[in-house]
């Protein structure tokens, strides 16, 4: 027979089993209710993204990439655009509104049209900076964050509403889980909510680490570093090293911790992290699945989701800092380079039209007068022509053609040559005519002149000397019997005339002279 203690123990066990059964039923009921709620919910059309940042920070190009637009057009002031969002699982589609504020800080008052009291809870802020100016990134982020804080302070919010937005964002940061651990974490949180209540479940969340959300705006913020492909240029031109990029990343991540922001390194040119940014935006705004963890390996494709980072993880970067310290001032390490004067651009040369050039050249040639035939023409024309002999006994014979030597005309000959046709044929013909007249006059004089004593007899050969002729070299010398050692032999003179006629026919290639014996044969006698 069961004792009282056994009965009380059995009742307690039954009570515990009943309680466990109720808990299991509550868990499954909550799971089914959430699935049903997600199945009936549609993508909200009231969500929006506000993009702010300095000029040339890549805002327009980045939004165009998210839109799938290949031809972005830059505007001014406050621009409006939208991104198509599709949920394949729910077969739903909506437009995500995008506001782009001009990079001029004086236009910050236009935020009142994009970020209002009604749209505050459905807005995601995106702050953009460019890697082309790493020395100015941190200052730009602080400046735009201050402008955003000033705008929020002007909104007609009550203190209670501000605390509610801040509390909501703190909870969202604390509820971050690594991709792949969602099911286990969700089951633990559902159990804590149903057993201890919603408010008591807050105590099971870990407290915020030091330095996190010290400037909580109650807004979801994403910091995007654009144009990370420019890192290669920084390494080449400004001698940036790995530790410089780690130092930059360290300060950017600390800034994101203060505002509870996510960090993206993107490059539209090389298409890095652009699709990942789109998936993260729709995940944060619409709650779609996002399975990608943090990425910190590639220096130009960093991704730090909101809620993942802390000071301990940032401290890993300190190991690569050799020539600098983590606490060094940002502007002392990443300083602005000295401005270089741009090199003067060379003047562009434009080629003249071919037809215009040829027409102008033709006019110049037509305006030029033909050059008169001077000494050079006479020299060139008479180089291959036989020249009459000079004066004296040792002068060349009148019947011997002479090769080589530059001849200089007398003034009378120049006048006669200039009146003739200026070519080699005319000049050579004039010289041959002079020689022919000379020998004809010699024949006429020889018929009436008796050779004096001591002169050569008939049948003797003429002696030719290589000594230079006296007087003007190459000039025709008037032939007279008293100055030439010639025999009054008409036959030999005729032979020389025939030889001259042959040389005239070959003006350009004269016949080489026939060697004449220099010894006079005095033993010959008249026949």
Coordinates of C-alpha atoms in Angstrom, one line a residue:
X1 CA 0.0 0.0 0.0
X2 CA 1.4 3.4 -1.1
X3 CA 2.5 5.7 1.6
X4 CA 1.8 9.5 1.7
X5 CA 5.3 10.3 0.6
X6 CA 4.9 8.1 -2.5
X7 CA 1.7 9.7 -3.4
X8 CA 3.1 13.3 -3.1
X9 CA 6.1 12.2 -5.2
X10 CA 3.8 10.8 -7.9
X11 CA 1.7 14.0 -8.0
X12 CA 4.9 16.2 -8.4
X13 CA 6.1 14.0 -11.3
X14 CA 2.7 14.3 -13.0
X15 CA 2.8 18.0 -12.6
X16 CA 6.3 18.3 -14.1
X17 CA 5.3 16.1 -17.0
X18 CA 2.3 18.2 -17.7
X19 CA 4.4 21.4 -17.5
X20 CA 6.9 19.9 -20.0
X21 CA 4.1 19.0 -22.3
X22 CA 2.7 22.5 -22.2
X23 CA 6.1 24.0 -22.9
X24 CA 6.6 21.7 -26.0
X25 CA 3.1 22.7 -27.2
X26 CA 3.9 26.4 -26.7
X27 CA 7.2 26.1 -28.6
X28 CA 5.6 24.4 -31.6
X29 CA 2.7 26.8 -31.5
X30 CA 5.1 29.8 -31.6
X31 CA 7.0 28.3 -34.5
X32 CA 3.8 27.7 -36.5
X33 CA 2.5 31.2 -35.7
X34 CA 5.8 32.8 -36.9
X35 CA 5.8 30.8 -40.1
X36 CA 2.2 31.7 -40.8
X37 CA 2.9 35.4 -40.0
X38 CA 5.8 35.4 -42.4
X39 CA 3.8 33.6 -45.1
X40 CA 1.0 36.2 -45.0
X41 CA 3.3 39.3 -44.7
X42 CA 4.1 41.1 -47.9
X43 CA 7.2 43.2 -48.6
X44 CA 6.5 46.7 -47.2
X45 CA 6.5 49.4 -49.9
X46 CA 7.3 52.1 -47.3
X47 CA 10.9 51.2 -46.7
X48 CA 13.7 53.5 -47.8
X49 CA 17.5 54.1 -47.9
X50 CA 19.1 57.6 -47.5
X51 CA 22.6 57.9 -49.0
X52 CA 24.9 60.7 -47.9
X53 CA 28.5 61.4 -48.4
X54 CA 31.0 63.9 -50.0
X55 CA 31.2 64.6 -53.7
X56 CA 33.1 62.1 -55.8
X57 CA 32.5 59.4 -53.1
X58 CA 30.7 57.1 -55.6
X59 CA 27.1 57.5 -54.4
X60 CA 25.5 57.7 -57.8
X61 CA 27.6 54.9 -59.3
X62 CA 26.9 52.6 -56.4
X63 CA 23.2 53.1 -56.4
X64 CA 23.1 52.6 -60.2
X65 CA 25.0 49.3 -59.7
X66 CA 22.4 48.2 -57.1
X67 CA 19.7 49.2 -59.6
X68 CA 21.4 47.4 -62.5
X69 CA 21.7 50.6 -64.4
X70 CA 24.8 50.8 -66.6
X71 CA 24.4 54.5 -67.5
X72 CA 24.2 56.5 -64.2
X73 CA 23.4 60.2 -64.4
X74 CA 24.5 62.5 -61.7
X75 CA 22.2 65.2 -60.4
X76 CA 22.2 67.8 -57.7
X77 CA 20.4 68.6 -54.5
X78 CA 18.2 65.7 -53.3
X79 CA 17.6 62.9 -55.8
X80 CA 15.1 60.1 -55.8
X81 CA 15.5 56.6 -57.1
X82 CA 14.3 53.1 -56.4
X83 CA 15.6 49.6 -56.4
X84 CA 13.6 46.6 -57.4
X85 CA 13.3 44.0 -54.6
X86 CA 12.0 40.5 -55.3
X87 CA 11.4 37.7 -52.9
X88 CA 11.4 34.4 -54.8
X89 CA 10.3 32.4 -51.8
X90 CA 7.2 34.5 -51.2
X91 CA 6.8 35.4 -54.9
X92 CA 6.6 39.0 -54.0
X93 CA 7.9 42.2 -55.5
X94 CA 8.3 45.8 -54.3
X95 CA 10.3 49.0 -54.7
X96 CA 12.9 50.2 -52.2
X97 CA 13.0 54.0 -52.3
X98 CA 16.5 55.5 -52.4
X99 CA 17.3 59.2 -51.6
X100 CA 20.7 60.6 -52.6
X101 CA 21.8 63.8 -51.0
X102 CA 24.3 66.1 -52.8
X103 CA 27.8 66.0 -51.4
X104 CA 27.6 69.7 -50.6
X105 CA 27.1 70.0 -46.8
X106 CA 25.1 73.2 -47.3
X107 CA 22.3 71.0 -48.8
X108 CA 21.9 69.0 -45.6
X109 CA 18.6 70.9 -44.9
X110 CA 17.1 68.9 -47.7
X111 CA 17.1 65.9 -45.4
X112 CA 13.8 67.1 -43.9
X113 CA 12.1 65.8 -47.1
X114 CA 13.7 62.3 -46.9
X115 CA 14.0 61.6 -43.1
X116 CA 10.9 62.6 -41.2
X117 CA 9.1 61.6 -38.1
X118 CA 6.9 59.2 -40.0
X119 CA 9.6 57.6 -42.0
X120 CA 12.2 57.4 -39.2
X121 CA 11.5 53.8 -38.2
X122 CA 11.6 52.5 -41.8
X123 CA 14.8 54.3 -42.9
X124 CA 18.3 52.9 -43.3
X125 CA 21.2 55.4 -43.5
X126 CA 24.1 54.8 -45.8
X127 CA 27.3 56.8 -45.4
X128 CA 29.8 56.6 -48.3
X129 CA 33.5 57.5 -48.4
X130 CA 36.0 56.9 -51.2
X131 CA 39.3 55.1 -51.0
X132 CA 40.8 57.6 -53.4
X133 CA 41.1 60.0 -50.5
X134 CA 41.9 57.8 -47.4
X135 CA 43.4 60.8 -45.5
X136 CA 39.9 62.4 -45.5
X137 CA 37.6 59.4 -44.9
X138 CA 37.5 59.6 -41.1
X139 CA 36.8 63.4 -41.0
X140 CA 34.1 63.0 -43.6
X141 CA 32.3 60.3 -41.6
X142 CA 32.4 62.4 -38.4
X143 CA 31.1 65.4 -40.3
X144 CA 28.2 63.6 -41.9
X145 CA 27.3 61.9 -38.7
X146 CA 27.2 65.2 -36.9
X147 CA 25.0 66.7 -39.6
X148 CA 22.7 63.7 -39.3
X149 CA 22.6 64.1 -35.5
X150 CA 21.7 67.8 -35.9
X151 CA 18.8 66.9 -38.2
X152 CA 17.5 64.3 -35.8
X153 CA 17.6 66.8 -33.0
X154 CA 15.3 69.1 -35.0
X155 CA 12.7 66.4 -35.5
X156 CA 9.6 66.7 -33.2
X157 CA 10.4 63.6 -31.3
X158 CA 9.6 63.1 -27.6
X159 CA 12.3 61.8 -25.3
X160 CA 10.4 58.6 -24.8
X161 CA 10.2 58.0 -28.6
X162 CA 14.0 58.5 -28.9
X163 CA 14.7 56.0 -26.1
X164 CA 12.4 53.5 -27.7
X165 CA 14.2 53.7 -31.0
X166 CA 17.6 53.4 -29.3
X167 CA 16.4 50.5 -27.1
X168 CA 15.2 48.7 -30.2
X169 CA 18.5 49.1 -32.0
X170 CA 20.4 47.9 -28.9
X171 CA 18.4 44.7 -28.9
X172 CA 18.9 44.2 -32.6
X173 CA 22.7 44.5 -32.1
X174 CA 22.6 42.0 -29.2
X175 CA 20.5 39.5 -31.1
X176 CA 23.0 39.1 -33.9
X177 CA 24.0 35.5 -34.5
X178 CA 26.5 33.9 -36.9
X179 CA 25.0 32.4 -40.1
X180 CA 24.2 28.8 -39.4
X181 CA 23.4 29.2 -35.7
X182 CA 19.9 30.8 -36.2
X183 CA 17.8 27.8 -35.3
X184 CA 19.5 27.0 -32.1
X185 CA 19.6 30.6 -31.0
X186 CA 16.0 31.2 -32.0
X187 CA 14.8 28.1 -30.0
X188 CA 16.6 29.4 -26.9
X189 CA 15.1 32.8 -27.2
X190 CA 11.6 31.5 -27.7
X191 CA 11.9 29.4 -24.6
X192 CA 13.1 32.4 -22.5
X193 CA 10.3 34.6 -23.8
X194 CA 7.5 32.1 -23.1
X195 CA 8.8 31.0 -19.7
X196 CA 10.0 34.3 -18.2
X197 CA 8.2 36.8 -20.3
X198 CA 9.3 39.4 -22.8
X199 CA 10.9 41.8 -20.4
X200 CA 12.6 39.2 -18.3
X201 CA 14.1 37.7 -21.5
X202 CA 16.1 40.8 -22.0
X203 CA 18.2 39.9 -19.0
X204 CA 19.5 36.8 -20.8
X205 CA 21.1 38.9 -23.5
X206 CA 24.8 39.7 -23.2
X207 CA 25.6 43.4 -22.3
X208 CA 27.0 45.6 -24.9
X209 CA 30.8 45.6 -25.1
X210 CA 32.8 48.6 -24.2
X211 CA 32.8 51.3 -26.9
X212 CA 29.7 49.9 -28.7
X213 CA 26.7 52.2 -29.5
X214 CA 28.2 55.1 -27.6
X215 CA 26.4 57.3 -30.1
X216 CA 23.2 55.5 -30.7
X217 CA 20.9 57.3 -33.2
X218 CA 18.3 54.6 -33.2
X219 CA 18.8 54.1 -36.9
X220 CA 20.2 51.3 -39.0
X221 CA 23.5 52.5 -40.5
X222 CA 25.8 51.1 -43.1
X223 CA 29.2 52.6 -43.9
X224 CA 30.3 51.9 -47.5
X225 CA 33.9 52.5 -48.6
X226 CA 33.8 52.8 -52.4
X227 CA 36.5 52.5 -55.1
X228 CA 38.7 50.0 -53.2
X229 CA 40.4 49.1 -56.5
X230 CA 42.4 52.4 -56.0
X231 CA 44.4 50.6 -53.3
X232 CA 46.9 49.4 -56.0
X233 CA 47.5 53.0 -57.0
X234 CA 48.1 54.0 -53.4
X235 CA 50.7 51.2 -53.1
X236 CA 52.4 52.3 -56.3
X237 CA 52.3 56.1 -56.0
X238 CA 52.2 56.8 -52.3
X239 CA 54.1 53.7 -51.0
X240 CA 51.2 52.4 -49.0
X241 CA 51.8 49.0 -47.3
X242 CA 49.6 46.4 -45.7
X243 CA 49.9 48.1 -42.3
X244 CA 48.6 51.3 -43.6
X245 CA 45.4 49.6 -44.9
X246 CA 45.1 47.7 -41.5
X247 CA 45.4 51.1 -39.7
X248 CA 42.7 52.6 -41.9
X249 CA 40.4 49.6 -41.3
X250 CA 41.0 49.7 -37.5
X251 CA 39.8 53.3 -37.3
X252 CA 36.8 52.7 -39.6
X253 CA 35.7 49.7 -37.5
X254 CA 36.0 51.7 -34.3
X255 CA 33.8 54.4 -35.8
X256 CA 31.2 51.8 -36.8
X257 CA 31.2 50.4 -33.3
X258 CA 30.3 53.8 -31.9
X259 CA 27.2 54.1 -34.2
X260 CA 26.4 50.4 -34.4
X261 CA 27.0 50.4 -38.2
X262 CA 28.0 47.7 -40.6
X263 CA 31.1 48.2 -42.8
X264 CA 31.4 47.4 -46.5
X265 CA 34.4 47.7 -48.9
X266 CA 33.1 47.9 -52.4
X267 CA 34.4 48.4 -56.0
X268 CA 32.0 48.9 -58.8
X269 CA 34.8 48.8 -61.3
X270 CA 35.9 45.3 -60.2
X271 CA 32.4 44.3 -59.0
X272 CA 33.4 43.5 -55.5
X273 CA 30.8 43.2 -52.7
X274 CA 28.1 45.0 -54.7
X275 CA 25.8 42.0 -54.8
X276 CA 26.6 41.3 -51.2
X277 CA 25.6 44.8 -50.3
X278 CA 22.2 44.4 -52.0
X279 CA 21.5 41.2 -50.2
X280 CA 22.5 42.7 -46.8
X281 CA 20.2 45.7 -47.4
X282 CA 17.2 43.6 -48.1
X283 CA 18.1 41.4 -45.2
X284 CA 18.2 44.3 -42.8
X285 CA 15.1 46.1 -44.2
X286 CA 12.8 43.1 -45.1
X287 CA 14.3 40.3 -43.0
X288 CA 15.2 38.1 -45.9
X289 CA 17.7 35.3 -45.4
X290 CA 21.4 36.4 -45.4
X291 CA 23.8 33.4 -45.0
X292 CA 27.1 35.3 -45.5
X293 CA 29.4 35.7 -42.4
X294 CA 31.9 38.5 -41.9
X295 CA 34.7 38.8 -44.4
X296 CA 38.1 40.2 -43.2
X297 CA 40.7 38.3 -45.3
X298 CA 40.8 40.4 -48.5
X299 CA 41.9 43.9 -47.8
X300 CA 39.7 45.4 -50.6
X301 CA 36.6 43.3 -49.9
X302 CA 36.0 43.7 -46.2
X303 CA 32.5 43.1 -44.8
X304 CA 31.7 43.6 -41.1
X305 CA 28.0 43.0 -40.2
X306 CA 26.4 45.0 -37.5
X307 CA 26.6 43.1 -34.2
X308 CA 29.6 41.0 -35.1
X309 CA 32.5 43.2 -34.3
X310 CA 34.2 44.2 -31.0
X311 CA 37.5 45.5 -29.7
X312 CA 39.0 42.1 -29.3
X313 CA 38.5 41.3 -32.9
X314 CA 39.8 44.6 -34.0
X315 CA 42.9 43.9 -31.9
X316 CA 44.0 41.2 -34.4
X317 CA 44.9 44.0 -36.8
X318 CA 47.5 45.3 -34.3
X319 CA 49.8 42.4 -35.0
X320 CA 50.5 43.8 -38.5
X321 CA 51.3 47.4 -37.3
X322 CA 55.1 47.6 -37.3
X323 CA 56.0 51.3 -37.9
X324 CA 53.0 52.7 -36.2
X325 CA 50.9 52.3 -33.0
X326 CA 47.2 51.7 -32.8
X327 CA 46.7 54.8 -30.7
X328 CA 48.5 57.1 -33.2
X329 CA 46.5 60.0 -34.6
X330 CA 44.9 59.1 -37.9
X331 CA 46.0 62.2 -39.7
X332 CA 49.6 61.7 -38.6
X333 CA 49.9 58.3 -40.2
X334 CA 47.5 58.7 -43.1
X335 CA 48.4 62.3 -44.1
X336 CA 47.5 64.2 -47.2
X337 CA 50.2 64.0 -49.9
X338 CA 51.9 67.2 -51.1
X339 CA 50.2 68.6 -54.1
X340 CA 52.2 68.4 -57.3
X341 CA 52.0 71.0 -60.0
X342 CA 50.4 69.5 -63.1
X343 CA 52.8 69.1 -65.9
X344 CA 52.2 71.5 -68.8
X345 CA 50.4 69.9 -71.6
X346 CA 52.0 69.9 -74.9
X347 CA 50.2 71.8 -77.7
X348 CA 48.3 69.5 -79.9
X349 CA 49.4 69.3 -83.5
X350 CA 46.8 69.2 -86.2
X351 CA 47.7 67.7 -89.5
X352 CA 47.0 69.9 -92.5
X353 CA 44.7 68.6 -95.2
X354 CA 46.7 66.9 -98.0
X355 CA 45.1 68.7 -100.8
X356 CA 45.5 72.1 -99.2
X357 CA 49.2 71.4 -98.5
X358 CA 49.8 70.4 -102.2
X359 CA 48.0 73.4 -103.5
X360 CA 50.0 75.7 -101.3
X361 CA 53.2 74.0 -102.3
X362 CA 52.3 74.4 -106.0
X363 CA 51.8 78.1 -105.6
X364 CA 55.2 78.5 -103.9
X365 CA 56.9 76.7 -106.7
X366 CA 55.1 78.7 -109.4
X367 CA 56.2 82.0 -107.7
X368 CA 59.9 81.0 -107.7
X369 CA 62.0 82.3 -110.7
X370 CA 64.2 79.8 -112.6
X371 CA 67.8 80.1 -111.3
X372 CA 70.3 81.5 -114.0
X373 CA 73.1 79.3 -115.3
X374 CA 76.3 80.4 -113.6
X375 CA 79.8 79.1 -113.0
X376 CA 78.5 75.8 -111.7
X377 CA 76.5 75.1 -114.8
X378 CA 79.5 75.9 -117.0
X379 CA 81.7 73.7 -114.9
X380 CA 79.3 70.8 -114.8
X381 CA 78.7 71.1 -118.5
X382 CA 82.4 71.2 -119.5
X383 CA 83.9 68.6 -117.2
X384 CA 83.8 65.9 -120.0
X385 CA 84.6 68.2 -122.9
X386 CA 88.1 68.4 -124.4
X387 CA 89.8 71.7 -123.7
X388 CA 92.3 73.5 -126.0
X389 CA 95.9 73.5 -125.2
X390 CA 97.6 76.3 -123.3
X391 CA 100.5 78.3 -124.3
X392 CA 104.2 77.3 -124.3
X393 CA 106.2 74.4 -125.5
X394 CA 105.2 72.2 -122.5
X395 CA 101.5 73.0 -122.7
X396 CA 99.2 70.2 -123.9
X397 CA 98.8 69.8 -127.6
X398 CA 95.8 71.4 -129.3
X399 CA 94.8 68.1 -130.7
X400 CA 94.8 66.2 -127.3
X401 CA 91.7 66.0 -125.3
X402 CA 92.2 66.8 -121.6
X403 CA 90.3 65.0 -118.8
X404 CA 89.6 66.4 -115.4
X405 CA 90.2 69.9 -114.1
X406 CA 87.6 72.6 -113.5
X407 CA 87.4 75.1 -116.3
X408 CA 86.6 78.8 -115.7
X409 CA 85.0 80.8 -118.4
X410 CA 86.0 84.2 -119.4
X411 CA 83.4 87.0 -119.1
X412 CA 82.8 86.8 -122.9
X413 CA 82.2 83.1 -122.7
X414 CA 79.8 83.4 -119.8
X415 CA 77.7 85.9 -121.7
X416 CA 77.6 83.6 -124.7
X417 CA 76.8 80.6 -122.5
X418 CA 74.0 82.4 -120.7
X419 CA 72.4 83.2 -124.1
X420 CA 72.5 79.6 -125.1
X421 CA 70.2 76.9 -123.8
X422 CA 71.2 76.0 -120.2
X423 CA 72.2 72.4 -120.6
X424 CA 75.2 70.3 -121.1
X425 CA 74.6 69.8 -124.8
X426 CA 74.6 73.5 -125.6
X427 CA 77.7 74.2 -123.5
X428 CA 79.6 71.4 -125.0
X429 CA 78.6 72.4 -128.6
X430 CA 79.9 75.9 -127.9
X431 CA 83.3 74.6 -126.7
X432 CA 83.6 72.4 -129.8
X433 CA 82.8 75.3 -132.1
X434 CA 85.6 77.4 -130.5
X435 CA 88.1 74.6 -131.0
X436 CA 87.1 74.1 -134.6
X437 CA 87.5 77.8 -135.3
X438 CA 90.9 77.7 -133.6
X439 CA 92.3 74.9 -135.7
X440 CA 90.8 76.3 -138.9
X441 CA 92.6 79.6 -138.3
X442 CA 95.7 77.6 -137.6
X443 CA 95.5 75.8 -140.9
X444 CA 95.1 79.1 -142.8
X445 CA 98.1 80.6 -141.1
X446 CA 100.3 77.5 -141.5
X447 CA 99.9 77.7 -145.3
X448 CA 101.5 81.1 -145.5
X449 CA 104.1 80.7 -142.7
X450 CA 107.5 79.1 -143.1
X451 CA 108.7 77.3 -140.0
X452 CA 111.7 79.0 -138.5
X453 CA 115.0 77.3 -137.9
X454 CA 115.1 74.9 -135.0
X455 CA 111.5 73.9 -135.3
X456 CA 110.3 70.4 -135.8
X457 CA 110.5 69.0 -139.3
X458 CA 107.7 67.3 -141.1
X459 CA 107.0 63.8 -139.9
X460 CA 108.1 64.5 -136.3
X461 CA 105.7 63.8 -133.4
X462 CA 104.3 66.4 -131.1
X463 CA 105.6 66.3 -127.5
X464 CA 103.0 66.7 -124.8
X465 CA 103.9 67.9 -121.3
X466 CA 101.9 67.4 -118.1
X467 CA 103.0 70.7 -116.7
X468 CA 100.1 73.1 -115.9
X469 CA 99.5 75.8 -118.5
X470 CA 100.4 79.4 -117.5
X471 CA 97.8 82.0 -117.4
X472 CA 94.1 81.2 -116.8
X473 CA 93.7 77.5 -116.4
X474 CA 91.3 75.9 -118.9
X475 CA 90.7 79.2 -120.8
X476 CA 91.0 79.0 -124.6
X477 CA 94.4 80.4 -125.8
X478 CA 94.5 81.9 -129.2
X479 CA 96.6 79.7 -131.4
X480 CA 99.6 81.2 -133.2
X481 CA 102.4 79.3 -134.8
X482 CA 105.1 81.2 -133.0
X483 CA 103.8 80.0 -129.6
X484 CA 103.0 76.3 -130.4
X485 CA 105.5 73.6 -131.3
X486 CA 103.4 72.3 -134.2
X487 CA 104.5 71.1 -137.6
X488 CA 102.9 72.5 -140.6
X489 CA 101.3 69.1 -141.4
X490 CA 97.7 69.4 -142.6
X491 CA 97.2 65.6 -142.3
X492 CA 97.8 65.5 -138.6
X493 CA 95.7 68.5 -137.9
X494 CA 92.8 66.9 -139.8
X495 CA 93.2 63.8 -137.8
X496 CA 93.0 65.8 -134.6
X497 CA 89.8 67.5 -135.9
X498 CA 88.3 64.0 -136.6
X499 CA 89.2 63.0 -133.1
X500 CA 87.5 66.1 -131.7
X501 CA 84.4 65.4 -133.7
X502 CA 84.2 61.9 -132.2
X503 CA 84.6 63.3 -128.7
X504 CA 81.7 65.7 -129.3
X505 CA 79.4 62.7 -130.1
X506 CA 80.2 61.2 -126.7
X507 CA 80.0 64.3 -124.5
X508 CA 79.0 62.5 -121.3
X509 CA 81.6 59.7 -121.6
X510 CA 84.6 61.1 -123.4
X511 CA 87.0 58.8 -125.2
X512 CA 90.2 58.5 -123.1
X513 CA 93.2 60.2 -124.7
X514 CA 95.6 58.3 -126.8
X515 CA 99.0 58.3 -125.2
X516 CA 101.5 60.2 -127.2
X517 CA 105.2 59.5 -127.0
X518 CA 107.2 62.3 -125.2
X519 CA 110.3 61.5 -127.2
X520 CA 110.8 63.3 -130.5
X521 CA 112.2 61.0 -133.1
X522 CA 114.8 63.2 -134.8
X523 CA 116.2 60.3 -136.9
X524 CA 113.2 60.3 -139.2
X525 CA 113.7 61.8 -142.6
X526 CA 111.5 63.1 -145.2
X527 CA 110.4 60.6 -147.8

